[in-house]
Coordinates of C-alpha atoms and ligand atoms in Angstrom, one line a residue:
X25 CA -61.0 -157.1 -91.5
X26 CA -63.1 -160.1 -91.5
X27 CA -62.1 -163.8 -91.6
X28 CA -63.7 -166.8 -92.4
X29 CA -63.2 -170.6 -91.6
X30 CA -61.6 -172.6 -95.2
X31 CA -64.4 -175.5 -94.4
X32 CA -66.8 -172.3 -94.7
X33 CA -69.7 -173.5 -92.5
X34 CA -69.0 -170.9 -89.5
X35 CA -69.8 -167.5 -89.6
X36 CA -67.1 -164.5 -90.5
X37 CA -65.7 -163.4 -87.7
X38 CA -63.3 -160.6 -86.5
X39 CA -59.9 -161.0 -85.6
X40 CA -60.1 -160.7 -82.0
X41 CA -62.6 -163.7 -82.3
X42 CA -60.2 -165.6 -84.6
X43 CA -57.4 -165.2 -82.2
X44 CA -59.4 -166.1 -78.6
X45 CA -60.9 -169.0 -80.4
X46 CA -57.7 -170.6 -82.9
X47 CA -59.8 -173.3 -84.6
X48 CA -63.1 -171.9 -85.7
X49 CA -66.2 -174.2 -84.8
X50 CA -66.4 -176.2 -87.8
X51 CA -62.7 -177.0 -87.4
X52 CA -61.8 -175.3 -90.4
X53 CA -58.4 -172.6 -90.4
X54 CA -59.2 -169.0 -90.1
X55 CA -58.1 -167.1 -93.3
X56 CA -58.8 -163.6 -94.2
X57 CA -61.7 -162.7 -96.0
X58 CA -59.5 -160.6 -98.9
X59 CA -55.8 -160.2 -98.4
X60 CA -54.7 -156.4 -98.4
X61 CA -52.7 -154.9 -101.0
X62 CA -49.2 -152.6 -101.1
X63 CA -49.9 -150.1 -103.6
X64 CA -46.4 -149.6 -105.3
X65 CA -45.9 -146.1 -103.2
X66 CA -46.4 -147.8 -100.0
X67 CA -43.8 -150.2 -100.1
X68 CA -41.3 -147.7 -101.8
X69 CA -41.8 -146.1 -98.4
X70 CA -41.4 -148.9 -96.5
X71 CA -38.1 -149.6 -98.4
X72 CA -35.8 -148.0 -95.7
X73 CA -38.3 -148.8 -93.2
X74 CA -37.3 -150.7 -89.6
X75 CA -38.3 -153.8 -89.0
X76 CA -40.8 -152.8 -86.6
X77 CA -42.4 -150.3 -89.4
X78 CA -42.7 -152.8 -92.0
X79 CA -44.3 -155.4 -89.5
X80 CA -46.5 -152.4 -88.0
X81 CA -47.4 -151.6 -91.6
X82 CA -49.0 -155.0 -92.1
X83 CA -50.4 -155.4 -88.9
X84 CA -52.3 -152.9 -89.1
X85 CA -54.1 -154.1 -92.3
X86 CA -55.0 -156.8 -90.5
X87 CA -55.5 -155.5 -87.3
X88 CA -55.9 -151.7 -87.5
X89 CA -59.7 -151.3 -87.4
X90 CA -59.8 -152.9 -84.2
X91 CA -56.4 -152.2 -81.8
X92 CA -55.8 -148.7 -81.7
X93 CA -52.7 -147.7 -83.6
X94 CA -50.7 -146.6 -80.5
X95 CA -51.3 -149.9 -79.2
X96 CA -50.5 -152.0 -81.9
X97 CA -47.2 -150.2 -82.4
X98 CA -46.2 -150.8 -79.0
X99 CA -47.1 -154.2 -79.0
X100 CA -44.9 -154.7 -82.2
X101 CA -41.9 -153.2 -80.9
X102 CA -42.6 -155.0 -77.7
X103 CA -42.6 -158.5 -79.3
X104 CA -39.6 -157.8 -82.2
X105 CA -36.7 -156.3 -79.7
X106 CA -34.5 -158.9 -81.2
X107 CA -32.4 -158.8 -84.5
X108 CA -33.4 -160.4 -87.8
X109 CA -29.9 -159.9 -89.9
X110 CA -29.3 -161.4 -93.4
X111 CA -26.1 -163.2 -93.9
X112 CA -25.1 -163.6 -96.9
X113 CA -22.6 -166.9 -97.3
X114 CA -22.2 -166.1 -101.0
X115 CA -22.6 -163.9 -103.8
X116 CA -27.0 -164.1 -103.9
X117 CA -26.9 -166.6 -101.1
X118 CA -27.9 -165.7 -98.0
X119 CA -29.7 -166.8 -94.6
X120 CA -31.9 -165.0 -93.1
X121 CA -31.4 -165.8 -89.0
X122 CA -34.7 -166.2 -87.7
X123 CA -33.1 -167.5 -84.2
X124 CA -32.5 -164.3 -82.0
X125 CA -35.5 -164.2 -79.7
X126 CA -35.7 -165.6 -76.3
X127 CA -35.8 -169.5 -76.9
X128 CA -33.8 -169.6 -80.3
X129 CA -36.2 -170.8 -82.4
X130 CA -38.4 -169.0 -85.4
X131 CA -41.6 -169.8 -83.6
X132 CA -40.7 -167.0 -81.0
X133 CA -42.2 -164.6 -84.2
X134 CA -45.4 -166.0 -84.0
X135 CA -45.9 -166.8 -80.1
X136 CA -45.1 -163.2 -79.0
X137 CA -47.2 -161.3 -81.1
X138 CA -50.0 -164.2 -80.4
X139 CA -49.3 -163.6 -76.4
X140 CA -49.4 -159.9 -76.7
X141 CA -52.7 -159.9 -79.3
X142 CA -54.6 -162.0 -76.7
X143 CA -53.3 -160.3 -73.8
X144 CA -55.0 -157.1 -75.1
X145 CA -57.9 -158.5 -76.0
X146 CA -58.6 -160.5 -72.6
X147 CA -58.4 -157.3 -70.9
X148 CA -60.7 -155.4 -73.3
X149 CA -62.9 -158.1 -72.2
X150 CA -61.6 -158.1 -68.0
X151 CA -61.2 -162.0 -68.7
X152 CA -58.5 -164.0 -67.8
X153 CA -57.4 -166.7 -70.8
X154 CA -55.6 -170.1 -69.8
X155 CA -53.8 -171.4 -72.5
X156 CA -53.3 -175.4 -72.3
X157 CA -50.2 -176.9 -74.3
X158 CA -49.1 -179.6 -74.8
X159 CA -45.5 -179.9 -76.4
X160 CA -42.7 -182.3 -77.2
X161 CA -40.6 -179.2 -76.6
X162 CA -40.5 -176.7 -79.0
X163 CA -43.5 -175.4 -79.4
X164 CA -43.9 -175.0 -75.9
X165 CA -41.0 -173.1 -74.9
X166 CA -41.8 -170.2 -77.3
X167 CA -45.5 -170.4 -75.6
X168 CA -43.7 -169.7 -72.6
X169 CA -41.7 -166.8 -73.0
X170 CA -44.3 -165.7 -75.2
X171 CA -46.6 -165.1 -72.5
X172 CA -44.0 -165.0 -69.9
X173 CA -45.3 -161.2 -67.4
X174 CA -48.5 -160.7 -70.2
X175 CA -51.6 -159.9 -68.3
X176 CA -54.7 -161.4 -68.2
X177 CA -52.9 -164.5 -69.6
X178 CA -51.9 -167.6 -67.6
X179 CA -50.0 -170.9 -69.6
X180 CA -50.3 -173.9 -68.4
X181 CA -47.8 -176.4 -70.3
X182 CA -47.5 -180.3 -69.7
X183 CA -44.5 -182.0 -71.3
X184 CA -43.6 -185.7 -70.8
X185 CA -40.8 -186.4 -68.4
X186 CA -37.5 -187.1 -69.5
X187 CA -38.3 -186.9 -72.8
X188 CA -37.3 -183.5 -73.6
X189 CA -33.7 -182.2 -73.8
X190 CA -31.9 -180.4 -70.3
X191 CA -32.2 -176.9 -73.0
X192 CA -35.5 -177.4 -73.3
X193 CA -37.0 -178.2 -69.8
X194 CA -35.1 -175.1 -68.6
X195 CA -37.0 -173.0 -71.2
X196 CA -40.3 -174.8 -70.4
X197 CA -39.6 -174.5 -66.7
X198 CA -38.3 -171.2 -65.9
X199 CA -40.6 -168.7 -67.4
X200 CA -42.3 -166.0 -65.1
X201 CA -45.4 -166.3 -62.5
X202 CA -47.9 -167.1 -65.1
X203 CA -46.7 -169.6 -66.4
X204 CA -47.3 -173.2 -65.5
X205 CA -45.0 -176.2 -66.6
X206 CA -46.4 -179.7 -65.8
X207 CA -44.2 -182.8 -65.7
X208 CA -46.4 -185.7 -67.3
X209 CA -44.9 -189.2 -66.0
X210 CA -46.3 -190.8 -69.4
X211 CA -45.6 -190.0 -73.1
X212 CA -46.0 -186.8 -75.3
X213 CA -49.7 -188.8 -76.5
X214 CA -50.3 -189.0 -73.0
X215 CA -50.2 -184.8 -72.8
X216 CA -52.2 -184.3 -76.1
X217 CA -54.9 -186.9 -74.5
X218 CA -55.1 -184.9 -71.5
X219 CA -55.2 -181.6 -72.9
X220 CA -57.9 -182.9 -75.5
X221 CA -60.0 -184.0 -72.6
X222 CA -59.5 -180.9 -70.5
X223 CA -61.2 -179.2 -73.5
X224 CA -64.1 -181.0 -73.5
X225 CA -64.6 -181.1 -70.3
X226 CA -67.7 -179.4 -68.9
X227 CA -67.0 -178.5 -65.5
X228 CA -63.6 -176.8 -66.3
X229 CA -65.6 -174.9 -69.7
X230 CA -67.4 -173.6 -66.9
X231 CA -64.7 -172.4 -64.5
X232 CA -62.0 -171.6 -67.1
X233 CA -62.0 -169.8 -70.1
X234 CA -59.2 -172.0 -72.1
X235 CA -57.4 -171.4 -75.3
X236 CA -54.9 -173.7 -77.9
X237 CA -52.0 -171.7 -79.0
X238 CA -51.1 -173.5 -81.2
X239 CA -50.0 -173.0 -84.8
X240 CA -53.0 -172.8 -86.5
X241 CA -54.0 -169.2 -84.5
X242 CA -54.2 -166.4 -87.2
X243 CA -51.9 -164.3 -84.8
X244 CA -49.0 -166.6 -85.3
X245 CA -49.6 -166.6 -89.2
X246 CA -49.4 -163.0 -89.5
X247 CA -46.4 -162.2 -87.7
X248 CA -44.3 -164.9 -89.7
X249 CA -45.1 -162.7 -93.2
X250 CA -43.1 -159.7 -91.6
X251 CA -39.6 -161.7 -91.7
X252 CA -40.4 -162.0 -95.7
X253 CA -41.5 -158.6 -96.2
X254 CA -38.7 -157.1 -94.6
X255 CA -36.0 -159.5 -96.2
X256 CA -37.6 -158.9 -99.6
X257 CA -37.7 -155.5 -99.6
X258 CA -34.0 -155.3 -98.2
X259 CA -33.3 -157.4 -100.9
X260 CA -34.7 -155.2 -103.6
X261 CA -32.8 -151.9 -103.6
X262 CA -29.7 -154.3 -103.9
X263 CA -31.4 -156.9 -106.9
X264 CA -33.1 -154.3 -108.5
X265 CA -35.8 -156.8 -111.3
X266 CA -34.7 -160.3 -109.3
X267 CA -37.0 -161.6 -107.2
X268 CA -35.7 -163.7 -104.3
X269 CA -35.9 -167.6 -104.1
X270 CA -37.6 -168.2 -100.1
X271 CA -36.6 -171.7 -98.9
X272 CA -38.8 -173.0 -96.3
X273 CA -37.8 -175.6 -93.8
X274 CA -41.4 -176.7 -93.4
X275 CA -43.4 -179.1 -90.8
X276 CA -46.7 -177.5 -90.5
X277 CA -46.3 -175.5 -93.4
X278 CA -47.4 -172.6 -91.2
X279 CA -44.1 -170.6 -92.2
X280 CA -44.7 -171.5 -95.5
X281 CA -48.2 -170.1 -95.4
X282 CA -47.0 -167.0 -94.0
X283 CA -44.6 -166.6 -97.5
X284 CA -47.9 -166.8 -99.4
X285 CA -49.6 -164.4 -97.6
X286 CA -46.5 -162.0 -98.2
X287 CA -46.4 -162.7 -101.8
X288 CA -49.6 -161.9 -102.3
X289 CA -49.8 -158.6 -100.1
X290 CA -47.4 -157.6 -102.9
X291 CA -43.9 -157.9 -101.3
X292 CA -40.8 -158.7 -104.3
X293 CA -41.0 -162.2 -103.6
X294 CA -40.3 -164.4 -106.7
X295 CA -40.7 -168.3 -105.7
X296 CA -40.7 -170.6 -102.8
X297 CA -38.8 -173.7 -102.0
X298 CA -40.8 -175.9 -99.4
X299 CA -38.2 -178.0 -98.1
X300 CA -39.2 -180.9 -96.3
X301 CA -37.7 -184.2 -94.9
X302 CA -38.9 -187.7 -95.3
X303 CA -42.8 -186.6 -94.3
X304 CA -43.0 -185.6 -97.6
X305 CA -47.0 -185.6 -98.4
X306 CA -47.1 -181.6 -99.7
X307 CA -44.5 -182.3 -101.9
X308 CA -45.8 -185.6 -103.6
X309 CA -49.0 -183.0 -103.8
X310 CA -47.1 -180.6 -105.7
X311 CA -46.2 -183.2 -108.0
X312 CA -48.8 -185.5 -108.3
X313 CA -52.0 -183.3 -107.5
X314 CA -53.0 -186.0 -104.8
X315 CA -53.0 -185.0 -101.1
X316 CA -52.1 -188.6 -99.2
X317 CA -50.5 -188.4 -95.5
X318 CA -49.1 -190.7 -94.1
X319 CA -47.9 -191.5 -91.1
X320 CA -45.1 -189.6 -89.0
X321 CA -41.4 -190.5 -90.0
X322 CA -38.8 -190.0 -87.0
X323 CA -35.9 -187.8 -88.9
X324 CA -32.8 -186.2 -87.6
X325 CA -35.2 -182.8 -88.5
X326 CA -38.0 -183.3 -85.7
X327 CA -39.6 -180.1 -85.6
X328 CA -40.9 -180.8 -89.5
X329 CA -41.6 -184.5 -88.7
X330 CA -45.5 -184.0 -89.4
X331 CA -47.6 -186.6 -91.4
X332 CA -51.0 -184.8 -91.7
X333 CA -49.2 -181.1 -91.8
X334 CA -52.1 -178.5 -90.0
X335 CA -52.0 -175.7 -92.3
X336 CA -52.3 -177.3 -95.6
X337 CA -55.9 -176.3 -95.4
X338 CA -55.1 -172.6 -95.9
X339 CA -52.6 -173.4 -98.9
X340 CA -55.3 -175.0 -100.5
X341 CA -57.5 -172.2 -99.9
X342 CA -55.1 -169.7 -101.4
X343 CA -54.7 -171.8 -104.7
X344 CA -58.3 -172.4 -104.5
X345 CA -57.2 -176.6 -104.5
X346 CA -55.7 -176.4 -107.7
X347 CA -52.1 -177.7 -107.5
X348 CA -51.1 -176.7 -111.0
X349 CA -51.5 -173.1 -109.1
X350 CA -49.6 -173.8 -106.5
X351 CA -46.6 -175.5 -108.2
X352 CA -46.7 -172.0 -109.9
X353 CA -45.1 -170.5 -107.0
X354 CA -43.8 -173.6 -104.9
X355 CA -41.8 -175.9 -105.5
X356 CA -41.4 -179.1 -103.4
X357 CA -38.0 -180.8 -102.6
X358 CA -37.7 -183.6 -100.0
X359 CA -34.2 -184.0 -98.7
X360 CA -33.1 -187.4 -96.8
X361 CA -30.9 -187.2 -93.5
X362 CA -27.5 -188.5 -95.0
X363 CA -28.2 -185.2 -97.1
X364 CA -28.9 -183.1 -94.3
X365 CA -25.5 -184.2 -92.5
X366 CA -23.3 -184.0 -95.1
X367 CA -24.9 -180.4 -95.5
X368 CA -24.0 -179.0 -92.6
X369 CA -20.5 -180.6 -93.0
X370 CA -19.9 -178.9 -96.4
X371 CA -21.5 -175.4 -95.4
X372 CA -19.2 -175.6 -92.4
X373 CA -16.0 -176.5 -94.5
X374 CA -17.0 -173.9 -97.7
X375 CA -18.4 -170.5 -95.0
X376 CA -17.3 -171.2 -91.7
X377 CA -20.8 -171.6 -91.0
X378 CA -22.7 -173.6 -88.7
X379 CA -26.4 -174.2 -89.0
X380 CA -29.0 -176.6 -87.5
X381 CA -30.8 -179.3 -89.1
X382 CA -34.1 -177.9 -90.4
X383 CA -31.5 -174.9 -91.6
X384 CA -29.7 -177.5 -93.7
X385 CA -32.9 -178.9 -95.3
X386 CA -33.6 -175.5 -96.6
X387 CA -29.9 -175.0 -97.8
X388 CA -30.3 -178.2 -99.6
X389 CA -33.4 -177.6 -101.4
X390 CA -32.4 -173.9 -102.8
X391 CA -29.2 -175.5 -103.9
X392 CA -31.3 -178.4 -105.8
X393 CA -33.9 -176.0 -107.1
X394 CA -30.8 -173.7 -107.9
X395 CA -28.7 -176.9 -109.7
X396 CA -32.1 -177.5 -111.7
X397 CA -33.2 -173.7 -112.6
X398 CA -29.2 -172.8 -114.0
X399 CA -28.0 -169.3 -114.7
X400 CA -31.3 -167.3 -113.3
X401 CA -29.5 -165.5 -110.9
X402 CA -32.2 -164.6 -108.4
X403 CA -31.0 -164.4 -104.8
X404 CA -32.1 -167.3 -102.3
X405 CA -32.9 -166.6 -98.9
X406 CA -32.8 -169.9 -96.9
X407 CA -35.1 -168.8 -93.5
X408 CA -33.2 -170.3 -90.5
X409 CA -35.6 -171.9 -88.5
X410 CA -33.6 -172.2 -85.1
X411 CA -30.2 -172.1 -83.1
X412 CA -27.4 -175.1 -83.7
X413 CA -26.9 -175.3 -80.4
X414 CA -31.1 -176.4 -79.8
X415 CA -29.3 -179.8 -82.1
X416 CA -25.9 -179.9 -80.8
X417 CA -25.7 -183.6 -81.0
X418 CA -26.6 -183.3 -85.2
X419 CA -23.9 -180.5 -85.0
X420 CA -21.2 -182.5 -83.1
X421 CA -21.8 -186.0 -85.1
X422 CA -21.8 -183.5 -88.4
X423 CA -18.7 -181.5 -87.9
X424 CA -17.6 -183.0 -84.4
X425 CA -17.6 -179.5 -82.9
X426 CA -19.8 -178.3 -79.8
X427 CA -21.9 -175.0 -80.5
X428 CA -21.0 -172.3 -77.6
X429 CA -24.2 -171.6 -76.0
X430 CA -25.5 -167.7 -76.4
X431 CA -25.3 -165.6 -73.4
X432 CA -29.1 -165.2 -73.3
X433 CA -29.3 -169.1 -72.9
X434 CA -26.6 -169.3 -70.3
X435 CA -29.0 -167.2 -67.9
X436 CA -31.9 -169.5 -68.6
X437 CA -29.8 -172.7 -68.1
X438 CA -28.9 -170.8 -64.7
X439 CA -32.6 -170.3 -63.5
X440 CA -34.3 -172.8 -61.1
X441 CA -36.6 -175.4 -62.3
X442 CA -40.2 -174.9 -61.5
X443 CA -42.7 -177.5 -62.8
X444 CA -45.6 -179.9 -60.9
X445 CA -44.9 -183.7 -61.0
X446 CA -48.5 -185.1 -62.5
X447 CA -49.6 -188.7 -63.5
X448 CA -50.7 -189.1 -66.6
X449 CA -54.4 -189.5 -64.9
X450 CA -56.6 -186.9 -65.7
X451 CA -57.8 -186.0 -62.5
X452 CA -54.6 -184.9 -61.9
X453 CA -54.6 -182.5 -64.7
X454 CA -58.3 -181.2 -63.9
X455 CA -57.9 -181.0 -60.1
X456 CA -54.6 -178.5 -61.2
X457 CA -57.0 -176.4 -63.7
X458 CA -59.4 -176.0 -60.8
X459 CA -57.5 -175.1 -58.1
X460 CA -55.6 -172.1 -60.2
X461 CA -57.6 -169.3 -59.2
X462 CA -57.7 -170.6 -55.1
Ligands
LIG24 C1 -41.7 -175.6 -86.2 C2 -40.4 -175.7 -86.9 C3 -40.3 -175.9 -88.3 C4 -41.5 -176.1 -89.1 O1 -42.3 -174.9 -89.3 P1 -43.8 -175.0 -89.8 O2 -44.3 -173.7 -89.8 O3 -44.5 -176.0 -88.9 O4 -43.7 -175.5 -91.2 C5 -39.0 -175.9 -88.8 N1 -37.9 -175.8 -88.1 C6 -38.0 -175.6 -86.8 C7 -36.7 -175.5 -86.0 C8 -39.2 -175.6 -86.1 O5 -39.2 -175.4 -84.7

């Protein structure tokens, strides 16, 4: 399969290209040339299928021509040994956990099969890749794990000093050997500016070969369809003619993205819900046919606090810029942080259920678009974007109860901390690049 850059000035390129390079040259978003089709028969097989086979299935349309099958299919079952269940908290309502892998957020989908992709195709290669991140926290801890033990792959993180929570530094700071957390005594702007200049720079181009990782890669859009394959094709044999309502907790809008892509691969998908918070420039889009960001908002939802969100640029491409298109199968809701709170109260009180912020926004949207759409009784799958206990203080000021930590965190909360103390200088950063292979 070939893909090509949405600001169409750089050549087509192939998928291992796409993924070694993230942003193609002319800074536009790698999309597929032509997205592949299930035939009807296909996903009737793929009905009873694992989660493994449905997310092999697509993969290899994307991938299949160029990482042998056997490969590929251990790679898949490699990243996904974690659950994805369904709950249902009422009659057509459910949640579909996206939480289970190592750092307890959705982005572990996209970072592991991202690792494992560029792992394989360093070593076709005998190259070793250095990915540079810079993260405020999330992000970075599914980088990680995500390339925690893969070979031919190093990370090298920097996150700003007391400015992440005690869960996160453990899970940006314990990972295995090749993986490199730097402590930046400055601000999260202070590790973008570095890592911005370490790309640029000549003499490390030179000695290193460096990659992003970040959420623009193709290899972390593709995984994120195989959560709404699966889920829509569970739902199917039990809705029969109803296609499922997805409500997306959205920042970036990669997630979202990834629904599209399902969608259109043919999966029984019938709407989505982008839910966002207070950024809400995709939504005012939706309803106004204007694209204006603006700048950041600080919300109790972080991880979607994003003025200028990074793949909007493929959504476009997809509804080739026509929002009348796109409003065909999205709908926008913006949901306020008094809302978000007094969401995760009333889910609590009405299921016994708790569930983080960016969880909430989602539940609040479908039940908005749900209140506005009366008596079409499609199911609504809300996608769970992370763990309550990653937002404990939301949960405790929401419901006043702590969230007991899972057993797979308790073990990283129990590892040492290994990370470098650097200034926010940059020849403190380029003199650590250099000296990594002495
Ligand atoms: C990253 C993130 C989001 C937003 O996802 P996008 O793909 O950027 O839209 C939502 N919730 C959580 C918990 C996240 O970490």
């Amino acid at each position: 399969m070939i893909f090509f850059s949405t600001s169409k000035s750089s050549a087509p390129v192939s998928i291992k290209k796409a993924t070694l390079e993230g942003l193609a040259p002319d800074g536009g978003l790698y999309v597929p040339s032509e997205v592949p089709r299930f035939s009807a028969e296909e996903l009737e097989l793929l009905e009873n299928g694992t989660f493994s086979n449905i997310a092999f299935a697509i993969a290899k349309k994307f991938a299949g021509a160029e990482v042998p099958l056997d490969i590929l299919s251990k790679l898949i079952d490699d990243c996904f040994n974690f659950d994805t269940p369904l709950q249902e908290l009422a009659e057509g309502t459910f949640v579909e956990e996206l939480f289970h892998g190592p750092t307890l957020a959705f982005k572990d989908y996209g970072a592991r099969f991202l690792a494992r992709m560029t792992g394989f195709f360093a070593a076709e290669d005998q190259q070793m890749i250095t990915v540079l991140v810079a993260t405020s926290g999330d992000t970075g801890s599914a980088v990680a794990y995500g390339f925690n033990g893969i070979p031919n792959t190093r990370v090298v993180l920097l996150y700003p000093s007391g400015k992440v929570s005690r869960l996160q530094e453990q899970q940006l700071t314990t990972a295995g050997d090749n993986v490199f957390a730097l402590e930046v005594q400055g601000d999260f702007d202070d590790c973008q500016r570095l890592v911005k200049q370490a790309f640029v720079d000549p003499d490390l181009k030179r000695a290193l070969t460096l990659t992003s990782a970040n959420s623009i890669n193709i290899s972390r859009l593709i995984p994120q369809s195989f959560y709404y394959a699966w889920a829509s094709l569970q739902l199917s044999k039990r809705y029969p003619g109803k296609l499922p309502v997805f409500s997306v907790p959205s920042g970036n809008y990669g997630n979202l993205t990834a629904g599209i892509l399902a969608k259109m691969m043919g999966f029984p998908i019938g709407h989505f819900v982008a839910a966002s918070n207070a950024n809400d420039s995709v939504t005012r889009y939706l309803e106004e046919g204007r694209f204006e960001p603006k700048p950041t908002v600080r919300t109790l939802t972080t991880a979607m606090d994003v003025g200028n969100p990074s793949n909007f640029a493929r959504l476009l491409h997809f509804f080739d810029h026509d929002y009348r298109k796109m409003g065909v199968e999205i709908t926008g809701i913006s949901v306020t942080d008094e809302e978000t709170e007094a969401t995760i109260r009333s889910v609590h009180e009405r299921y016994g259920y708790v569930m983080d912020p960016h969880t909430a926004v989602g539940y609040r949207a479908l039940e908005e678009f749900r209140n506005e759409h009366a008596g079409t009784g499609y199911p609504g799958v809300v996608l769970s974007t992370a763990h309550p206990v990653k937002f404990d203080e939301a949960i405790m000021s929401a419901i006043g109860k702590e969230v007991p930590i899972p057993e797979s965190m308790k073990e990283i909360m129990e590892k040492p901390k290994r990370a470098t103390l650097i200034s926010n200088a940059y020849q403190d950063l380029s003199r650590f690049l250099q000296n990594l292979d002495r």
